[in-house]
Short mmCIF file of C-alpha atoms in Angstrom, two decimals:
data_model
loop_
_atom_site.label_atom_id
_atom_site.label_comp_id
_atom_site.label_asym_id
_atom_site.label_seq_id
_atom_site.Cartn_x
_atom_site.Cartn_y
_atom_site.Cartn_z
CA ARG A 1 91.43 93.52 79.91
CA MET A 2 92.39 92.76 83.48
CA THR A 3 90.41 91.09 86.22
CA ALA A 4 90.74 91.88 89.90
CA ALA A 5 90.95 89.13 92.48
CA VAL A 6 91.08 89.18 96.27
CA ASP A 7 94.45 87.92 97.47
CA LEU A 8 94.84 86.52 100.98
CA PRO A 9 97.69 88.72 102.29
CA THR A 10 95.78 91.87 101.37
CA LEU A 11 92.54 90.49 102.79
CA ARG A 12 94.37 89.74 106.03
CA LEU A 13 95.57 93.35 106.30
CA VAL A 14 92.11 94.72 105.54
CA ARG A 15 90.55 92.41 108.15
CA GLU A 16 93.12 93.51 110.73
CA ALA A 17 92.35 97.18 110.07
CA ILE A 18 88.61 96.61 110.41
CA GLN A 19 88.89 94.38 113.48
CA GLY A 20 90.97 97.15 115.05
CA GLY A 21 88.04 99.55 114.63
CA GLY A 22 89.28 101.27 111.47
CA GLN A 23 88.10 101.59 107.90
CA ALA A 24 89.48 100.26 104.63
CA LEU A 25 89.46 101.50 101.05
CA TYR A 26 90.05 99.23 98.06
CA LEU A 27 90.43 101.14 94.78
CA LEU A 28 90.09 99.54 91.38
CA PRO A 29 90.91 101.36 88.14
CA GLU A 30 87.61 100.77 86.34
CA ILE A 31 83.94 100.67 87.24
CA SER A 32 83.56 97.40 85.31
CA LEU A 33 85.91 95.70 87.81
CA THR A 34 84.20 96.96 90.96
CA LEU A 35 81.09 94.76 91.03
CA PRO A 36 82.81 91.37 90.42
CA PHE A 37 85.53 92.25 92.93
CA PHE A 38 82.96 93.58 95.41
CA ASP A 39 80.99 90.33 95.17
CA GLU A 40 84.10 88.21 95.74
CA LEU A 41 85.36 90.34 98.63
CA ARG A 42 81.95 90.37 100.31
CA ARG A 43 81.78 86.56 100.01
CA ARG A 44 85.27 85.98 101.45
CA ALA A 45 85.73 88.86 103.88
CA GLY A 46 83.54 88.13 106.86
CA PHE A 47 82.58 91.80 107.19
CA GLU A 48 80.24 94.22 105.43
CA VAL A 49 81.59 95.93 102.32
CA ALA A 50 80.12 98.94 100.53
CA LEU A 51 80.39 99.61 96.81
CA TRP A 52 81.19 103.07 95.38
CA HIS A 53 81.31 104.38 91.82
CA SER A 54 79.70 107.10 89.73
CA ARG A 55 76.93 104.86 88.36
CA LEU A 56 75.37 104.20 91.79
CA GLY A 57 72.08 105.89 92.51
CA GLU A 58 72.00 109.06 94.59
CA ARG A 59 70.31 107.35 97.54
CA ARG A 60 72.92 104.59 97.77
CA ARG A 61 75.78 107.09 97.41
CA ARG A 62 74.34 109.14 100.29
CA GLU A 63 74.01 106.01 102.48
CA VAL A 64 77.67 105.08 101.89
CA TRP A 65 78.84 108.69 102.35
CA ASP A 66 76.96 109.12 105.63
CA GLY A 67 78.00 105.67 106.88
CA LEU A 68 81.67 106.44 106.29
CA ARG A 69 81.41 109.78 108.08
CA ARG A 70 79.72 108.14 111.08
CA GLY A 71 82.10 105.18 111.00
CA THR A 72 79.36 102.58 110.49
CA VAL A 73 80.61 101.66 107.01
CA ARG A 74 83.98 99.94 107.51
CA ALA A 75 85.11 98.90 104.02
CA VAL A 76 84.58 100.35 100.57
CA VAL A 77 85.41 98.91 97.17
CA GLY A 78 85.29 101.55 94.50
CA ALA A 79 86.57 103.22 91.41
CA ARG A 80 88.64 106.42 91.27
CA SER A 81 86.26 108.77 93.13
CA ALA A 82 86.18 106.51 96.22
CA CYS A 83 89.48 108.06 97.33
CA LEU A 84 87.54 111.30 97.99
CA LEU A 85 85.06 109.73 100.44
CA PRO A 86 84.87 111.07 104.03
CA PHE A 87 86.51 108.27 106.02
CA LYS A 88 86.26 108.74 109.75
CA ASP A 89 89.17 106.39 110.61
CA LEU A 90 91.02 105.22 107.49
CA ARG A 91 93.54 102.53 108.42
CA ILE A 92 94.40 100.98 105.05
CA ALA A 93 94.04 101.97 101.41
CA VAL A 94 94.69 99.42 98.68
CA VAL A 95 95.24 100.74 95.16
CA ASP A 96 95.05 97.79 92.78
CA GLU A 97 96.87 98.13 89.45
CA GLU A 98 98.31 101.41 90.72
CA GLN A 99 99.99 102.15 87.40
CA ASP A 100 96.68 102.32 85.51
CA GLU A 101 95.99 105.66 83.81
CA SER A 102 92.30 105.34 84.70
CA TYR A 103 93.14 106.68 88.17
CA LYS A 104 93.70 110.12 86.62
CA GLN A 105 90.63 112.35 86.58
CA GLU A 106 91.05 114.55 83.52
CA GLY A 107 88.82 116.94 81.65
CA GLN A 108 86.39 117.60 84.49
CA ALA A 109 87.02 119.29 87.83
CA PRO A 110 88.29 118.34 90.27
CA LEU A 111 91.43 117.12 88.49
CA TYR A 112 93.30 114.55 90.58
CA HIS A 113 95.15 111.25 90.55
CA ALA A 114 93.46 108.71 92.85
CA ARG A 115 96.75 107.00 93.74
CA GLU A 116 98.28 110.28 94.88
CA VAL A 117 95.14 111.34 96.76
CA SER A 118 95.10 107.94 98.51
CA LEU A 119 98.74 108.31 99.51
CA GLU A 120 98.18 111.78 100.95
CA ARG A 121 94.99 110.82 102.79
CA ALA A 122 96.75 107.79 104.25
CA ARG A 123 99.71 109.93 105.31
CA ARG A 124 97.40 112.35 107.10
CA ALA A 125 95.44 109.51 108.74
CA GLY A 126 98.54 107.49 109.61
CA ALA A 127 97.21 104.62 107.50
CA LEU A 128 98.86 101.98 105.36
CA VAL A 129 98.78 102.16 101.58
CA LEU A 130 99.25 99.01 99.56
CA LEU A 131 99.99 99.56 95.89
CA GLY A 132 99.36 96.49 93.78
CA SER A 133 100.86 96.07 90.35
CA ALA A 134 102.56 93.59 88.08
CA THR A 135 104.19 96.61 86.41
CA PRO A 136 104.68 99.43 88.96
CA SER A 137 104.46 102.99 87.71
CA LEU A 138 107.71 104.88 87.25
CA GLU A 139 106.68 107.23 90.05
CA SER A 140 106.31 104.33 92.50
CA ALA A 141 109.34 102.38 91.38
CA ALA A 142 111.59 105.47 91.36
CA THR A 143 110.74 106.59 94.90
CA PRO A 144 112.89 104.40 97.14
CA SER A 145 111.99 106.33 100.28
CA VAL A 146 108.44 105.02 100.03
CA TRP A 147 108.74 101.91 97.85
CA VAL A 148 109.48 99.31 100.49
CA GLY A 149 109.59 96.10 98.56
CA ARG A 150 108.15 93.68 96.11
CA GLN A 151 107.95 89.99 95.59
CA GLU A 152 108.34 88.25 92.29
CA HIS A 153 105.73 85.65 91.38
CA SER A 154 105.32 83.25 88.52
CA ALA A 155 102.81 84.13 85.83
CA SER A 156 100.20 81.92 87.49
CA ASP A 157 100.50 83.66 90.87
CA SER A 158 99.12 86.99 91.97
CA PRO A 159 101.07 90.09 90.90
CA ARG A 160 103.92 91.41 92.97
CA TYR A 161 103.05 93.97 95.57
CA GLY A 162 104.96 96.89 96.89
CA LEU A 163 104.07 98.58 100.10
CA ARG A 164 104.37 102.27 100.59
CA LYS A 165 104.96 103.54 104.04
CA ALA A 166 102.93 106.34 105.54
CA CYS A 167 103.91 107.72 108.92
CA GLY A 168 106.40 104.92 109.50
CA ARG A 169 103.98 101.97 109.39
CA VAL A 170 105.62 99.28 107.34
CA LEU A 171 104.43 95.72 106.75
CA ALA A 172 105.63 93.07 104.38
CA PRO A 173 102.34 91.34 103.53
CA TRP A 174 103.96 88.68 101.42
CA SER A 175 106.14 87.29 104.20
CA THR A 176 104.76 84.36 106.16
CA ASN A 177 105.44 86.03 109.50
CA ALA A 178 104.61 89.65 108.65
CA ARG A 179 104.13 91.83 111.69
CA PRO A 180 103.62 95.57 112.07
CA VAL A 181 106.56 97.65 113.14
CA ALA A 182 106.71 98.06 116.92
CA GLY A 183 104.98 101.19 118.12
CA THR A 184 102.24 101.20 115.49
CA PRO A 185 98.63 100.84 116.59
CA TRP A 186 98.44 97.38 115.03
CA ALA A 187 101.53 96.01 116.75
CA ARG A 188 100.78 93.24 119.23
CA ALA A 189 102.91 92.00 122.05
CA SER A 190 104.43 88.71 120.97
#
């Protein structure tokens, strides 16, 4: 199966969102990927990261839930249900392996697709959504109004990434001089 790894362009965007006072969500398609990725992100990030999935104890889930509502928890790594958390100031949502069918909640209410929920929540919050995939879903690839771009990599590099735009915020995280579009909260005077 797949393994998730923290890539530097994405980490840079997440750091920028958090340093700007916002919150970040990093979704992974399976619970088994969350802990190794969480450990790596926590080691490399330079900021506190919370873990979220259905196997966490009730006490820890409540701590994360309350911290997000108050804004004291700034970053969450989680499986599908993390997209439903009560972010106070969501600035970026990363959906790794966005094409994975594990993001669909089926058979038990509420029925939802975590990628689509993340896109809508980001749209409402004016946040960025970064969809990561070596093989983008047909829905993402066939929607040119929101699929901004991708970069091809060799097999040894990280997968290509496409960036969806929400409320006009567009970044190209793979470019060496990526900057937010003028007029966005993250834009800096050069």
